[in-house]
XYZ file of C-alpha atoms in Angstrom:
138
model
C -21.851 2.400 5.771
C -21.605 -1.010 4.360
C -19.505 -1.123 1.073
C -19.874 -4.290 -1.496
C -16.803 -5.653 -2.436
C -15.486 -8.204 -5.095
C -12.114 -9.988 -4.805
C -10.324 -11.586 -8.157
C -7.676 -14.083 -7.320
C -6.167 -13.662 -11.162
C -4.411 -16.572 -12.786
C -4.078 -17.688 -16.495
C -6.644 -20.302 -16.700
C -8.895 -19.487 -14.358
C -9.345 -16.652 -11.819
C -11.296 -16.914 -8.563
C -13.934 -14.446 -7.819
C -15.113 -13.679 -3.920
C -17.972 -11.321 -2.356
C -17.961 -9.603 0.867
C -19.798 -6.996 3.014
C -17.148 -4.724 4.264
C -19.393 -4.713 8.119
C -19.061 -8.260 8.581
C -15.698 -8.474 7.217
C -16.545 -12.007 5.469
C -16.662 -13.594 1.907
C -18.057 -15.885 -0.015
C -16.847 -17.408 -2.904
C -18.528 -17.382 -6.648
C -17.591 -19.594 -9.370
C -14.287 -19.237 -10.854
C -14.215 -17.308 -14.679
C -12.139 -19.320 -17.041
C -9.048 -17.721 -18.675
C -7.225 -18.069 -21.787
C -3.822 -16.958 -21.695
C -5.333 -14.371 -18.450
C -7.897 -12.879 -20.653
C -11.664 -14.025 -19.340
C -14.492 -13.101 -20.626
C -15.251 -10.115 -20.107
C -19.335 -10.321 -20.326
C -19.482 -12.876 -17.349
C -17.388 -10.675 -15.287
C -19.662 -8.080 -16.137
C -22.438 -10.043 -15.139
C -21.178 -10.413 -11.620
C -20.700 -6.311 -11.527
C -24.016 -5.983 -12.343
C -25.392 -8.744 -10.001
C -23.778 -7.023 -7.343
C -23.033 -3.454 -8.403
C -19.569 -3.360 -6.184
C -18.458 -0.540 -4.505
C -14.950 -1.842 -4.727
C -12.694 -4.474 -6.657
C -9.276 -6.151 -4.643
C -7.611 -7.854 -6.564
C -4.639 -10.610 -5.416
C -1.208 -9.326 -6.744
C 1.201 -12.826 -6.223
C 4.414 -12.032 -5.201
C 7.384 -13.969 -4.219
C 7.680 -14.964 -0.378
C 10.556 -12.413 -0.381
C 7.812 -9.714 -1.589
C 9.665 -9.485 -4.549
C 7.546 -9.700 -8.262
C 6.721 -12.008 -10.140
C 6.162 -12.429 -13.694
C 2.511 -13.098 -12.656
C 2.694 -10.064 -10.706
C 2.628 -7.378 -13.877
C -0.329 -9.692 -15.303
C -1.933 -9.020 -11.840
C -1.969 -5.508 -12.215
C -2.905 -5.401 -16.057
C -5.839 -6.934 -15.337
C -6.674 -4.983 -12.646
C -6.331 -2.177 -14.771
C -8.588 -3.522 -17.086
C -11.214 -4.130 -14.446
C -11.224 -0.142 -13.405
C -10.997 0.887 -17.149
C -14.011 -1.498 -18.340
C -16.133 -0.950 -15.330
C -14.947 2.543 -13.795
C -15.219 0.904 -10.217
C -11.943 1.667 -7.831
C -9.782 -1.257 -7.367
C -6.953 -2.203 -5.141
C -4.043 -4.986 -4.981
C -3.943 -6.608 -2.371
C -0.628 -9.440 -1.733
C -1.774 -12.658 -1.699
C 0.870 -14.690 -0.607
C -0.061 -18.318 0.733
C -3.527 -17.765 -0.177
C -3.430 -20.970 -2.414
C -1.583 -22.827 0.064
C -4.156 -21.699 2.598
C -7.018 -22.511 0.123
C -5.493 -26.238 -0.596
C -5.697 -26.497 3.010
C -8.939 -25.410 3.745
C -10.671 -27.452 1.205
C -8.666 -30.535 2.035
C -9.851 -30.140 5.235
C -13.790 -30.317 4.036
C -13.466 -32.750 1.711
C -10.357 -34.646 1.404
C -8.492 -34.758 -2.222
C -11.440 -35.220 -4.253
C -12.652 -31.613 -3.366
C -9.471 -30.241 -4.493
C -10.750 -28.904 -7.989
C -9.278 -26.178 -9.282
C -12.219 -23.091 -9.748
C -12.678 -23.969 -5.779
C -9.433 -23.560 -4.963
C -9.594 -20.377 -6.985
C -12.882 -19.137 -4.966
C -11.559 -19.755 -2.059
C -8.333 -18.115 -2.670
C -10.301 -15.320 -3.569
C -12.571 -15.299 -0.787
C -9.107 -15.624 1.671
C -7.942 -12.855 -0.694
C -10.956 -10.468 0.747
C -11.203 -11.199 4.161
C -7.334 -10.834 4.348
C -8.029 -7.295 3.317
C -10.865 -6.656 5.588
C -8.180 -7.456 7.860
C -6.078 -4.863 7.064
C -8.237 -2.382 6.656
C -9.124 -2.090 10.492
């Protein structure tokens, strides 16, 4: 059975947002929510939810290249937290280590260094986020 997921690439400005089809194992990104501080708001994501009524949330945890945390890392998981609290939907963290490097690159490679805005780079992390755990989850 198909499941609907979202992916969150969290940061304190902005944080990406992906959606994916767990049976083809792909994403696609949706525009970024803006941040203050880490907090969005919460109404837009809520809008998404209901757009797509997910039966899952990942959400990126950054860690260090050593897999050790970092201070981003507890923000991460607050916010996913927050997610499951507000909206009752399972989440899970997934690592998302080079997932912004691998966005950068990906988007450079469509469109040179005027496509390098930063909500895309967010989606896409996101969206690299998801399929990286559709990955794992085989």
């Amino acid at each position: 059975m198909s499941q609907t997921i979202l992916a969150f690439d969290f940061g304190t400005n902005s944080i990406g947002c992906a959606v994916g089809q767990s049976i083809t194992g792909t994403a696609q990104g949706l525009p970024a929510f803006k941040a203050q501080d880490g907090i969005p708001q919460w109404e837009q994501i809520e809008k998404v939810i209901k757009e797509w009524q997910p039966d899952l949330l990942v959400i990126g945890l950054p860690l260090n290249m050593d897999g050790t945390e970092q201070p981003l890392t507890q923000r991460a998981k607050k916010f996913a937290n927050r997610l499951n609290g507000r909206f009752n939907i399972p989440t899970a963290l997934h690592d998302e280590r080079l997932t912004t490097v691998e966005a950068r690159s990906e988007i450079f490679a469509r469109g040179g260094y005027k496509a390098l805005k930063k909500d895309k780079i967010d989606s896409i992390s996101a969206c690299l986020i998801l399929e990286s755990w559709f990955e794992n989850q085989g």
